[in-house]
PDB file of C-alpha atoms in Angstrom:
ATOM      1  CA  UNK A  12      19.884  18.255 -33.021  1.00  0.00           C
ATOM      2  CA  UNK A  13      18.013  14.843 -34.601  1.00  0.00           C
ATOM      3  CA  UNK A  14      22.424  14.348 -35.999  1.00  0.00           C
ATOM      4  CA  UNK A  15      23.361  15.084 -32.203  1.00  0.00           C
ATOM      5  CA  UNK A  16      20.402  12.584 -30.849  1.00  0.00           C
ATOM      6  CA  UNK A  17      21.116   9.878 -33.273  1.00  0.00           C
ATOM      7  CA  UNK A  18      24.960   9.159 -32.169  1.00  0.00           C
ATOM      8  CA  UNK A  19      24.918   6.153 -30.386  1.00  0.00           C
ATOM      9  CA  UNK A  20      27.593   7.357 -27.681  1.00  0.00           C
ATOM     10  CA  UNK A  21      25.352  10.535 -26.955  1.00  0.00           C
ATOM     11  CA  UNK A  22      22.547   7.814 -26.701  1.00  0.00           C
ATOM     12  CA  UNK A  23      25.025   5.784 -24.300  1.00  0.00           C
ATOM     13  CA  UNK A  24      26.134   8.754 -22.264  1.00  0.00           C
ATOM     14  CA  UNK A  25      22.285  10.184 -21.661  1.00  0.00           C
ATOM     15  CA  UNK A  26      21.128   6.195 -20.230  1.00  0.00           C
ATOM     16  CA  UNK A  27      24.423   5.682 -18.856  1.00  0.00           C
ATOM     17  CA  UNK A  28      23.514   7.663 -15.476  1.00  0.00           C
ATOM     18  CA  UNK A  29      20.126   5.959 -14.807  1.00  0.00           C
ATOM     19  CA  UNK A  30      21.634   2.401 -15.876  1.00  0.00           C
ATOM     20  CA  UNK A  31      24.204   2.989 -13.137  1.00  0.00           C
ATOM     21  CA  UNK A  32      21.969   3.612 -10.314  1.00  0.00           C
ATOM     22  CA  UNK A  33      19.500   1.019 -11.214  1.00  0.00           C
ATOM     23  CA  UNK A  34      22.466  -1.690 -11.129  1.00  0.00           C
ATOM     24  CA  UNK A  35      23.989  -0.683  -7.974  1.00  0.00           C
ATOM     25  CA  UNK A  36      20.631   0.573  -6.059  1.00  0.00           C
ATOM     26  CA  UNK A  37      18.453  -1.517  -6.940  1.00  0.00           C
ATOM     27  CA  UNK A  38      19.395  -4.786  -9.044  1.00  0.00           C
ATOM     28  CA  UNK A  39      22.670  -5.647  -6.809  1.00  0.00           C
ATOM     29  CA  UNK A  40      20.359  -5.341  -3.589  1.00  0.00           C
ATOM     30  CA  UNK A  41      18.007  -7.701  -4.938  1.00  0.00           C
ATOM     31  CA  UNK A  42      20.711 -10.171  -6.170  1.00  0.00           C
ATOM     32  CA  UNK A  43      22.606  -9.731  -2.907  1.00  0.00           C
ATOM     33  CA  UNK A  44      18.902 -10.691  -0.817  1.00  0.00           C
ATOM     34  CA  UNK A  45      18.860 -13.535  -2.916  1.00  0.00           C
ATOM     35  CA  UNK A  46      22.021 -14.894  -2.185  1.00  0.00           C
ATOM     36  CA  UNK A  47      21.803 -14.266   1.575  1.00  0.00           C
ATOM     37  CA  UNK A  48      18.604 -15.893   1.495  1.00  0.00           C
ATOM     38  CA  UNK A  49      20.331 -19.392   1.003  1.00  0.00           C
ATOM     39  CA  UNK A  50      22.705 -18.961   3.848  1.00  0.00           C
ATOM     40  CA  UNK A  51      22.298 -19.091   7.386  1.00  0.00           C
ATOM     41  CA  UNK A  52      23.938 -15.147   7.672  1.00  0.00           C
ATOM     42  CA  UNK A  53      23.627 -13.137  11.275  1.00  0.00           C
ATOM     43  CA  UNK A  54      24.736  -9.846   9.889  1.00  0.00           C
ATOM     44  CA  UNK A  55      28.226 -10.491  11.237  1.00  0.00           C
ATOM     45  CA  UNK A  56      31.263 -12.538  10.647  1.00  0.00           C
ATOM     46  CA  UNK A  57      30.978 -15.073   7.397  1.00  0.00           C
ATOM     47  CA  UNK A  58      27.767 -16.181   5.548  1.00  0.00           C
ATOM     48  CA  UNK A  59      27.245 -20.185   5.237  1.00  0.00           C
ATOM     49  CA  UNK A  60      25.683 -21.645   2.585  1.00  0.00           C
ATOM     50  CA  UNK A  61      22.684 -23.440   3.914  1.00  0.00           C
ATOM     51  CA  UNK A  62      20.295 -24.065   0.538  1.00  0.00           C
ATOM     52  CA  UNK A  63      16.697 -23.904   0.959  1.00  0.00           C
ATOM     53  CA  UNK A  64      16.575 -24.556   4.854  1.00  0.00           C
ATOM     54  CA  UNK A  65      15.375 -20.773   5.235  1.00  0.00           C
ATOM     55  CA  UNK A  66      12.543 -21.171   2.622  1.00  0.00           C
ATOM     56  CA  UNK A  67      11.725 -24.486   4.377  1.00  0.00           C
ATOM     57  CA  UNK A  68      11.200 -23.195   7.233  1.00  0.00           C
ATOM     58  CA  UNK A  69       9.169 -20.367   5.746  1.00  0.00           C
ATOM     59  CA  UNK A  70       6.831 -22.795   5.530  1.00  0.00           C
ATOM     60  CA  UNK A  71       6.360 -24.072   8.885  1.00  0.00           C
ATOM     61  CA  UNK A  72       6.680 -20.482  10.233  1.00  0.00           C
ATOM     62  CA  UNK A  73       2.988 -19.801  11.991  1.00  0.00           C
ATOM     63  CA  UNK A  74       4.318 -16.781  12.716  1.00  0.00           C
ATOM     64  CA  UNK A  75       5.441 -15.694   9.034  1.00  0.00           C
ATOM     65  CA  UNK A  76       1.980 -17.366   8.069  1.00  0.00           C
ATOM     66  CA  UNK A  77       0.057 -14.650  10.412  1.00  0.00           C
ATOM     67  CA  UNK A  78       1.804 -11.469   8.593  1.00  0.00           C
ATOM     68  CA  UNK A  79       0.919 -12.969   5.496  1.00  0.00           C
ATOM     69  CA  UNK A  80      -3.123 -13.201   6.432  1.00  0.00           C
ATOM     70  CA  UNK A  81      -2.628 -10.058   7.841  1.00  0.00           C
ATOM     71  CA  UNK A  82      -0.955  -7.953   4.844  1.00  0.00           C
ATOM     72  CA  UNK A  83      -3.923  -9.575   2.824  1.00  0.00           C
ATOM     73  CA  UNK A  84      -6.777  -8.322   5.065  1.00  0.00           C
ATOM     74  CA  UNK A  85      -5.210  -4.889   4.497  1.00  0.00           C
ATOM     75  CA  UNK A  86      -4.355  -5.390   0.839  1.00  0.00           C
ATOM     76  CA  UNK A  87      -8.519  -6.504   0.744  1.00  0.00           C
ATOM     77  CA  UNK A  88      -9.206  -3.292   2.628  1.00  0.00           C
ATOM     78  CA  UNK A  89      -7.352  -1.134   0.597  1.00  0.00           C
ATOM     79  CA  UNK A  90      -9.423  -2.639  -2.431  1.00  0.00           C
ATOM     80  CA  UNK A  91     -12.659  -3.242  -1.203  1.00  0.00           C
ATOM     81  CA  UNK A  92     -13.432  -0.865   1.350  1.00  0.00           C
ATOM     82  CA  UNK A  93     -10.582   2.079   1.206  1.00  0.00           C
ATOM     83  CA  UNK A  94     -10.698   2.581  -2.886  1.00  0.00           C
ATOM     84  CA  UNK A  95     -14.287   2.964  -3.504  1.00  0.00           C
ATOM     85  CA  UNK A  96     -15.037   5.584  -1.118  1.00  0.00           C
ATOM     86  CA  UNK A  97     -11.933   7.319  -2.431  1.00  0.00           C
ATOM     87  CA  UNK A  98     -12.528   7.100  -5.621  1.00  0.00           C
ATOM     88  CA  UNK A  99     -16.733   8.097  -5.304  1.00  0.00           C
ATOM     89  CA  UNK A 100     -15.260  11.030  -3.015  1.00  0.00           C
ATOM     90  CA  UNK A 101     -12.912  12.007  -5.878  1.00  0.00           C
ATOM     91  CA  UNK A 102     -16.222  11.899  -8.764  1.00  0.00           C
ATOM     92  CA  UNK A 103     -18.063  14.044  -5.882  1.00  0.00           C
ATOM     93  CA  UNK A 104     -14.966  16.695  -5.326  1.00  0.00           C
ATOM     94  CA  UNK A 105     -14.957  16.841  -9.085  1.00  0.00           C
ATOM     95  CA  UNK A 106     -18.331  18.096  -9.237  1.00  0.00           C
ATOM     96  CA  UNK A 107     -17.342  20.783  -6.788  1.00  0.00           C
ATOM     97  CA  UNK A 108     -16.991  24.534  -7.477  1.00  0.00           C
ATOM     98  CA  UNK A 109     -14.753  27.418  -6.350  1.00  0.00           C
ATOM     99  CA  UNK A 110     -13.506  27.219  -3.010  1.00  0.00           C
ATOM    100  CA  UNK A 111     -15.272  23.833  -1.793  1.00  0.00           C
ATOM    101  CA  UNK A 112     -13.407  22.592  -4.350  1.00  0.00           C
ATOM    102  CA  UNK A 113      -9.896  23.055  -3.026  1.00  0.00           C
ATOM    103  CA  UNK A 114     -10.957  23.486   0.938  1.00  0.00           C
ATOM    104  CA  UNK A 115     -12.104  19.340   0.308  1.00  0.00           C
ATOM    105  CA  UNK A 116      -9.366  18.445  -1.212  1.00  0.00           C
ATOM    106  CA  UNK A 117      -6.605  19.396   1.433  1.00  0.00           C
ATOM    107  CA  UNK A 118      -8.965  18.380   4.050  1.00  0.00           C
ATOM    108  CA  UNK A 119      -8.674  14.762   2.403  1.00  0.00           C
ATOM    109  CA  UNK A 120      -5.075  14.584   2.496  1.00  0.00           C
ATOM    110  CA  UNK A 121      -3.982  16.245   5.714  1.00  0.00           C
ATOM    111  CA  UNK A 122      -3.368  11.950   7.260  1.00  0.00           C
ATOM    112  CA  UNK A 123      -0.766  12.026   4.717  1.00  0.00           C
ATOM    113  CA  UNK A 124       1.107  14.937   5.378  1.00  0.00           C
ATOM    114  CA  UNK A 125       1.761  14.298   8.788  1.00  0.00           C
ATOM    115  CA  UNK A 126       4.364  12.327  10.265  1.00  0.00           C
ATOM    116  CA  UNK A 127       3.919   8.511  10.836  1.00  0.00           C
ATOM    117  CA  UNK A 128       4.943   8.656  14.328  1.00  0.00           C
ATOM    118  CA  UNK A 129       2.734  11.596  15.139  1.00  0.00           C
ATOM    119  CA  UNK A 130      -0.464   9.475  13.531  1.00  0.00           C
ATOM    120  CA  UNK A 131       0.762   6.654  15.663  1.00  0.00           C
ATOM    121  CA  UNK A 132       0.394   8.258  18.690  1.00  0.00           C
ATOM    122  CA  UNK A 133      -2.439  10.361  17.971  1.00  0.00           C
ATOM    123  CA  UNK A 134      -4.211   6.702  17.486  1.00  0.00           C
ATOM    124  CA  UNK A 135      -2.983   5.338  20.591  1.00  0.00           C
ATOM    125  CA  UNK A 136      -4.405   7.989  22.197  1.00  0.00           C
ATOM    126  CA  UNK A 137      -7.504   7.633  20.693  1.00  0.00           C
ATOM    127  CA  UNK A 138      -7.569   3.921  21.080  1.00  0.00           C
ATOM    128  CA  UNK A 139      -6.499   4.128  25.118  1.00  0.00           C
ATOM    129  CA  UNK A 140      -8.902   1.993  27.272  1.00  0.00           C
ATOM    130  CA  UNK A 141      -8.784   4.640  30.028  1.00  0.00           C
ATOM    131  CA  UNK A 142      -8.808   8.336  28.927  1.00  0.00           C
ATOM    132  CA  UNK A 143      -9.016   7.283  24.673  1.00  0.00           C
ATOM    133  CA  UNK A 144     -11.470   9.315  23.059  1.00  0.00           C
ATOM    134  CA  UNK A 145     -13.162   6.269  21.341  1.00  0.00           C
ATOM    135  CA  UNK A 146     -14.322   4.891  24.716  1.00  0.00           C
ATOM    136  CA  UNK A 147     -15.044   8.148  25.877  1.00  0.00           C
ATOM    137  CA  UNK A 148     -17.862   8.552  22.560  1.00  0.00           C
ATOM    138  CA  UNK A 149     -19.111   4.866  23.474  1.00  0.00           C
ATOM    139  CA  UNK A 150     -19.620   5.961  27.156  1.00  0.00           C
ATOM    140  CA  UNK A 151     -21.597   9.479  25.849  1.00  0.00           C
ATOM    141  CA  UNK A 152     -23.722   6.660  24.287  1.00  0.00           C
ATOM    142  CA  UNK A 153     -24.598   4.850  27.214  1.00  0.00           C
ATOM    143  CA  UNK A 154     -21.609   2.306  27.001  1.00  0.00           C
ATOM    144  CA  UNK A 155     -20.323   1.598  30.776  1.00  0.00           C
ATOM    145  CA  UNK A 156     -17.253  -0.584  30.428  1.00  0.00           C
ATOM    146  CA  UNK A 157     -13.750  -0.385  29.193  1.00  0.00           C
ATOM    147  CA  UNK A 158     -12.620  -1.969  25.436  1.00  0.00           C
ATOM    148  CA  UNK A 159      -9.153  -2.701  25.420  1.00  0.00           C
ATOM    149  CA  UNK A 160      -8.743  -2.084  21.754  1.00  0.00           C
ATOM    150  CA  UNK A 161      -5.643  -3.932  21.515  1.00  0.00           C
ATOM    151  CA  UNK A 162      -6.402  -6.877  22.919  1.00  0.00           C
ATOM    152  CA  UNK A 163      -5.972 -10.122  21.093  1.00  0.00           C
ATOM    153  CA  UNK A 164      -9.083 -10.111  19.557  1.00  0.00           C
ATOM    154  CA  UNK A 165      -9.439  -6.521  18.675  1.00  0.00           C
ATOM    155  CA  UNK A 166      -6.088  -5.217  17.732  1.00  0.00           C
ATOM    156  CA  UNK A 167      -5.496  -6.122  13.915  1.00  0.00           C
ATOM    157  CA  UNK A 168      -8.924  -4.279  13.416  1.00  0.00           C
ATOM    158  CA  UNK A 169      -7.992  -1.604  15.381  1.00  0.00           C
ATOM    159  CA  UNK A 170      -4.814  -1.146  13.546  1.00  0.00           C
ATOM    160  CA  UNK A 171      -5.939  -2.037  10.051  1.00  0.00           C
ATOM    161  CA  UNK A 172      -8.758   1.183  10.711  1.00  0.00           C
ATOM    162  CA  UNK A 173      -5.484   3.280  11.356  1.00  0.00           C
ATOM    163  CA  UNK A 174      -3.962   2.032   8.011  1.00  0.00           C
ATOM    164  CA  UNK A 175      -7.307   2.305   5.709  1.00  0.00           C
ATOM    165  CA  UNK A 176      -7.875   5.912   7.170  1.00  0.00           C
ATOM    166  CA  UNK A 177      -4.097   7.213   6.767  1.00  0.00           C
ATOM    167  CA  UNK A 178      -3.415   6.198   3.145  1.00  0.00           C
ATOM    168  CA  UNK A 179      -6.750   7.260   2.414  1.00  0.00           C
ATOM    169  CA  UNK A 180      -5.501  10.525   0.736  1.00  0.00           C
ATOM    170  CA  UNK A 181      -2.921   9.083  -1.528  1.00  0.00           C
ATOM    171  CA  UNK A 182      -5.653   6.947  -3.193  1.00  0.00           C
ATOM    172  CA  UNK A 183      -8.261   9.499  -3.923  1.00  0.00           C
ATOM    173  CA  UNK A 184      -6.091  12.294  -5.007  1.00  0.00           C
ATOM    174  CA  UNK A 185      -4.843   9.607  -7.849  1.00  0.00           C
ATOM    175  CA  UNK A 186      -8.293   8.989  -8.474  1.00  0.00           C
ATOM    176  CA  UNK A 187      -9.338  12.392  -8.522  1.00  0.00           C
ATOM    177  CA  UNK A 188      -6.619  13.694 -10.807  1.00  0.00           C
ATOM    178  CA  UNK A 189      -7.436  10.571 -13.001  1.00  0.00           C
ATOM    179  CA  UNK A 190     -11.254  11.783 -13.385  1.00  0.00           C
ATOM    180  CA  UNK A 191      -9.843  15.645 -14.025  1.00  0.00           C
ATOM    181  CA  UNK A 192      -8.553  14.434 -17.087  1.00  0.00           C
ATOM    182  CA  UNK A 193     -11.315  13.188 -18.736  1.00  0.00           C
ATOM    183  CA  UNK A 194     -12.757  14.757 -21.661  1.00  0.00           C
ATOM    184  CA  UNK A 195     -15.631  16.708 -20.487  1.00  0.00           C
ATOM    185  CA  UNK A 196     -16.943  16.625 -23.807  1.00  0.00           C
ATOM    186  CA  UNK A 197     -17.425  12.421 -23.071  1.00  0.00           C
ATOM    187  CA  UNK A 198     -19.824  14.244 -20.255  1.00  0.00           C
ATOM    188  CA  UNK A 199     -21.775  16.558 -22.246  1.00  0.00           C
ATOM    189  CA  UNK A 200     -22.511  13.758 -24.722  1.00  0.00           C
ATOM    190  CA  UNK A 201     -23.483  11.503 -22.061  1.00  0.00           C
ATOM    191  CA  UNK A 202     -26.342  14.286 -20.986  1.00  0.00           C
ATOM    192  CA  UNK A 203     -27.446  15.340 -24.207  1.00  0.00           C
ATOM    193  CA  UNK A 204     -28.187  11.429 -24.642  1.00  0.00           C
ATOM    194  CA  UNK A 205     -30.213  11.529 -21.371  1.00  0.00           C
ATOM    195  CA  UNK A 206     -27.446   9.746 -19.109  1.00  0.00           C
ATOM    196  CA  UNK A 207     -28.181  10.647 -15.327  1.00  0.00           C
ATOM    197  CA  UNK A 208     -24.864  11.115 -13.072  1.00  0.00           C
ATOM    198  CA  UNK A 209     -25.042   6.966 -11.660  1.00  0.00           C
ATOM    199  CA  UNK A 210     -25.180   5.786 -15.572  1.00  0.00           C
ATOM    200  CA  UNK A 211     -22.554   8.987 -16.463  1.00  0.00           C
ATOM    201  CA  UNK A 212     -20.124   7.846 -13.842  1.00  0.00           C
ATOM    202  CA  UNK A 213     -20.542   3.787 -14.267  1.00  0.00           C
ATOM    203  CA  UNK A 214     -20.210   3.946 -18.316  1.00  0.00           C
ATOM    204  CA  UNK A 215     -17.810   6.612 -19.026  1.00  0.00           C
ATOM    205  CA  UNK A 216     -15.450   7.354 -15.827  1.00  0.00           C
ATOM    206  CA  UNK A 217     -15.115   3.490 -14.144  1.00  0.00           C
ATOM    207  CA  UNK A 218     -14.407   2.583 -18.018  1.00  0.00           C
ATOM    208  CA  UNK A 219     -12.026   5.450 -18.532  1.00  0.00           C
ATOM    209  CA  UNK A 220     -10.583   5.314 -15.442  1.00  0.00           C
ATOM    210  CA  UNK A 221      -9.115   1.577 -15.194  1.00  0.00           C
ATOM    211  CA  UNK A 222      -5.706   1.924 -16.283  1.00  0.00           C
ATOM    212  CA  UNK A 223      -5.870   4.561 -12.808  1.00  0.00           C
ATOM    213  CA  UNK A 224      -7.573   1.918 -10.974  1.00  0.00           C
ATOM    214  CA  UNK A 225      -4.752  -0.603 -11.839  1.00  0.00           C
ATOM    215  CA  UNK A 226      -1.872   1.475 -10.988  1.00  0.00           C
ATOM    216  CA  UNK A 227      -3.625   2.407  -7.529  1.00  0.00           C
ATOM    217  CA  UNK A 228      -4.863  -1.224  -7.028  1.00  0.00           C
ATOM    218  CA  UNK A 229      -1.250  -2.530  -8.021  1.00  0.00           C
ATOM    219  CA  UNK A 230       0.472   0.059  -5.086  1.00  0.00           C
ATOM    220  CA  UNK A 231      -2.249  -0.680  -2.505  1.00  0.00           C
ATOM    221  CA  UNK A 232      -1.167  -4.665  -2.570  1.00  0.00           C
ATOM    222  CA  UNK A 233       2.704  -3.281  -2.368  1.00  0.00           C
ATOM    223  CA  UNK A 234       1.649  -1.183   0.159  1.00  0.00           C
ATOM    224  CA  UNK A 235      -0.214  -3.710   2.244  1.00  0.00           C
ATOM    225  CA  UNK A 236       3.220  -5.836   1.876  1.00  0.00           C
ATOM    226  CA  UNK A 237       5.527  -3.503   3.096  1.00  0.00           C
ATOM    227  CA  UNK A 238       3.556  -1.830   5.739  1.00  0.00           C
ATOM    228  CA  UNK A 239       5.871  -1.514   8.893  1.00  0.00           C
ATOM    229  CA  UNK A 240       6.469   2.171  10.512  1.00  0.00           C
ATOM    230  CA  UNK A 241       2.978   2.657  11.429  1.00  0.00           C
ATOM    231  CA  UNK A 242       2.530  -0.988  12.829  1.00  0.00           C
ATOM    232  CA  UNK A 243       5.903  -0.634  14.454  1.00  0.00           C
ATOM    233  CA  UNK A 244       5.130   2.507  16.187  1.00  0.00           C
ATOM    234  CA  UNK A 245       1.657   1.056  17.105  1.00  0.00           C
ATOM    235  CA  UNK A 246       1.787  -2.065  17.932  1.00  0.00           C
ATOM    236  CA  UNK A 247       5.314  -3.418  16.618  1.00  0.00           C
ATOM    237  CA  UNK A 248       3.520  -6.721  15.872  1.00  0.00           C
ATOM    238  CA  UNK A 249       1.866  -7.452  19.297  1.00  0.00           C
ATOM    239  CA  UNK A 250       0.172  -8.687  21.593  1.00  0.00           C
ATOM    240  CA  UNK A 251       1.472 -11.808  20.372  1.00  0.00           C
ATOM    241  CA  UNK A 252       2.047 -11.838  16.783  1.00  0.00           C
ATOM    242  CA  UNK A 253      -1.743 -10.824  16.296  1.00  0.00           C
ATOM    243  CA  UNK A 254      -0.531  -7.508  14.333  1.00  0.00           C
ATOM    244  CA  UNK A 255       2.458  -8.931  12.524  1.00  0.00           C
ATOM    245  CA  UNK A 256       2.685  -7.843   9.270  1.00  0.00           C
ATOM    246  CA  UNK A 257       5.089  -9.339   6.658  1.00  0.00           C
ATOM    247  CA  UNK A 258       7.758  -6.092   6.450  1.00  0.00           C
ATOM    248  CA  UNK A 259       7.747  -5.948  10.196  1.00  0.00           C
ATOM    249  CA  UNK A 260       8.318  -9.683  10.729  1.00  0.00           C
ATOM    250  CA  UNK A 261      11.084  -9.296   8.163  1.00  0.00           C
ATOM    251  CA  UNK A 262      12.391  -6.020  10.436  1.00  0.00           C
ATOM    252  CA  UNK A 263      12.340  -8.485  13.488  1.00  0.00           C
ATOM    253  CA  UNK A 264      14.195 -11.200  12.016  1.00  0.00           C
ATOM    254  CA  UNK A 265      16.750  -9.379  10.439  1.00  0.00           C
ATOM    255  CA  UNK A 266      17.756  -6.746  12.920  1.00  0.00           C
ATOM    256  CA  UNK A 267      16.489  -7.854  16.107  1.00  0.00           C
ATOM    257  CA  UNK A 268      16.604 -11.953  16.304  1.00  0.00           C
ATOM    258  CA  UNK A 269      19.789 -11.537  14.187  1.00  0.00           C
ATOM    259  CA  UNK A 270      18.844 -13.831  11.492  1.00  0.00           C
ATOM    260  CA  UNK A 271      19.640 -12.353   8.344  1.00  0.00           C
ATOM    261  CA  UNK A 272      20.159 -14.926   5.943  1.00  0.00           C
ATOM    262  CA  UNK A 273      16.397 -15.858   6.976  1.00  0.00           C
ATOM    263  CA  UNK A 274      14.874 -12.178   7.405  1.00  0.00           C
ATOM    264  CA  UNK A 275      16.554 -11.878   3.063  1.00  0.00           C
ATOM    265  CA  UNK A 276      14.490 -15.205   2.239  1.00  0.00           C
ATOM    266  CA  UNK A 277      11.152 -13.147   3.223  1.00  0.00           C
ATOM    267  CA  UNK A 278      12.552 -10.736   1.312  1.00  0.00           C
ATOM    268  CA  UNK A 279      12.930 -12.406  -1.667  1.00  0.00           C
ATOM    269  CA  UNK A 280       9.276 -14.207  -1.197  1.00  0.00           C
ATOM    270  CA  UNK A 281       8.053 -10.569  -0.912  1.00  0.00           C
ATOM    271  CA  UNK A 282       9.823  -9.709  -4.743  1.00  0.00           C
ATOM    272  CA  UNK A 283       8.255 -12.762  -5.930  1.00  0.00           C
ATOM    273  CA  UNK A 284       4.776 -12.129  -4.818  1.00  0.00           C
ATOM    274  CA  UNK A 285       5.117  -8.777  -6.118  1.00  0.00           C
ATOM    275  CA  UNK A 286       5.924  -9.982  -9.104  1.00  0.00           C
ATOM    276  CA  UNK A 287       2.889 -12.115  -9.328  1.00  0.00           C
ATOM    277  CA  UNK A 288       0.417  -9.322  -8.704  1.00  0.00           C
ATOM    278  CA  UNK A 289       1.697  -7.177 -11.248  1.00  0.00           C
ATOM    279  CA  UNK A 290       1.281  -9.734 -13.761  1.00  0.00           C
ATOM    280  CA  UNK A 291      -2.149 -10.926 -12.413  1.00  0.00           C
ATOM    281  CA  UNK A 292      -3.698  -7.811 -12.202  1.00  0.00           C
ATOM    282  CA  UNK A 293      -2.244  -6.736 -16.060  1.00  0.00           C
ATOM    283  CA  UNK A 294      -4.066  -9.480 -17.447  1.00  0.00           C
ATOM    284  CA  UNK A 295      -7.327  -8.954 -15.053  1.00  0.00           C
ATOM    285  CA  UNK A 296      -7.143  -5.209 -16.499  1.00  0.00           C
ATOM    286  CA  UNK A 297      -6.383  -5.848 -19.993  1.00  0.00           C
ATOM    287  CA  UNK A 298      -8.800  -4.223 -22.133  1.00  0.00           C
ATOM    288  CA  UNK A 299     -11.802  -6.469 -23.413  1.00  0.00           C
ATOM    289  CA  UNK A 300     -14.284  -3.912 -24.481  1.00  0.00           C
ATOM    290  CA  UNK A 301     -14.548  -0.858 -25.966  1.00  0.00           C
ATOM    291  CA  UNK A 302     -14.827   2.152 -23.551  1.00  0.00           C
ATOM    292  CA  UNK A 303     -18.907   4.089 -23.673  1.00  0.00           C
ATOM    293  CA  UNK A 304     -19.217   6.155 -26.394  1.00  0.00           C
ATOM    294  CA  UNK A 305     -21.803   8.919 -26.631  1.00  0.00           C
ATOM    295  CA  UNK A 306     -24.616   8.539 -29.552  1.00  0.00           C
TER     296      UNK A 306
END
């Protein structure tokens, strides 16, 4: 077997398959995006070679501006508000016994088993000014008028709740299968040295748990970047462009205002600020101390 495993053609043949489909699926889309991003391409007839026009006018696009601000509101809601309640409800479920355990868990992740349009609607519903069940709680309260919660001033809040809540799951099941594999003998160390749960959790699973933290942190900015079914189905960027988000801009330019050439440069801005991310937050997570050790 180690004679089979060393010939470099069985080597070849066994890489061969994925090489193939990461050429042709996924590098020759990205080159192709970055060539149609320099032309002024409508999806039909020739491409013409326009240079950096489209990235130029990236720039003065208010409009592309607006998605931006608004993918990072939900890329700082993700982080700051959607991640530490998942992963605090993932050290609780952990704690958890027997059925409670398990009942929790599912109970968690039901948003992400159900169908993005069905959410969408479900929230719409919820969110109507007339019959919604939101106004109808604020009017068991004492509340007497009608909030149009997707208005221009309410709607990217409304819709960024709708986003925090549904990926909610996703994040603290990674979390909470990150904590299950901890040593529990890290634990028992930590109480025979007198550690209560607050100084158990802070020193041993935050520490333990950051190269978890960086790979959910890392999706939860790519997910904040390419967010588009659920805002489509909700609001599909509107009123205005008070709800565009950068994927669905890109959706709008490409297939509906027929500029493809320009809806590929967003495209390509979107790789790049990927990218950037990646790299940022692998240096912001690099290892610079030791993780707690019990004694």
């Amino acid at each position: 077997m180690q004679k089979l495993y060393s010939n470099k053609m069985v080597i070849f043949s066994l890489v061969l398959p994925g090489l193939l489909v990461f050429l042709f699926a996924i590098l020759a889309p990205i080159c192709l995006s970055v060539y149609y991003g320099f032309t002024s391409y409508t999806g039909m007839g020739q491409a013409e070679w326009i240079g950096w026009e489209n990235y130029k006018t990236l720039l003065r696009d208010a409009n592309f501006g607006r998605s931006l601000t608004n993918s990072l509101l939900l890329a700082i809601g993700f982080i700051f508000i959607q991640h530490p309640i998942a992963i605090i409800v993932a050290a609780v479920l952990d704690k958890l016994q027997g059925k409670a355990e398990g009942i929790f868990r599912c109970i968690y992740f039901i948003p992400n088993v159900i169908s993005v349009a069905v959410i969408a609607y479900l929230w719409k519903f919820i969110y109507n000014p007339d019959f919604g069940l939101l106004n109808n709680v604020l009017k068991a309260f004492g509340y007497q008028g009608k909030i149009n919660w997707f208005s221009n001033d309410t709607a990217i809040w409304s819709v960024l709740v709708v986003l925090i809540w549904h990926g909610f799951g996703w994040g603290m099941l990674i979390y909470y299968t990150g904590i299950k594999n901890i040593d529990p003998v890290l634990y028992e160390a930590a109480s025979i040295d007198g550690a209560d749960q607050v100084s158990t959790f802070l020193r041993i699973t935050l520490p333990l748990m950051k190269p978890v933290i960086q790979v959910n942190v890392t999706m939860a900015i790519i997910s904040a970047l390419k967010q588009m079914e659920t805002v489509y189905l909700l609001t599909n960027g509107g009123p205005g462009n008070s709800t565009q988000f950068a994927a669905n801009y890109l959706y709008q330019q490409a297939f509906k205002a027929f500029r493809y050439g320009y809806g590929n440069a967003i495209g390509v801005v979107f790789i790049i600020i990927c990218l950037l991310v990646t790299v940022f937050l692998n240096k912001a997570f690099a290892d610079k101390e030791p993780a707690y050790k019990g004694g």
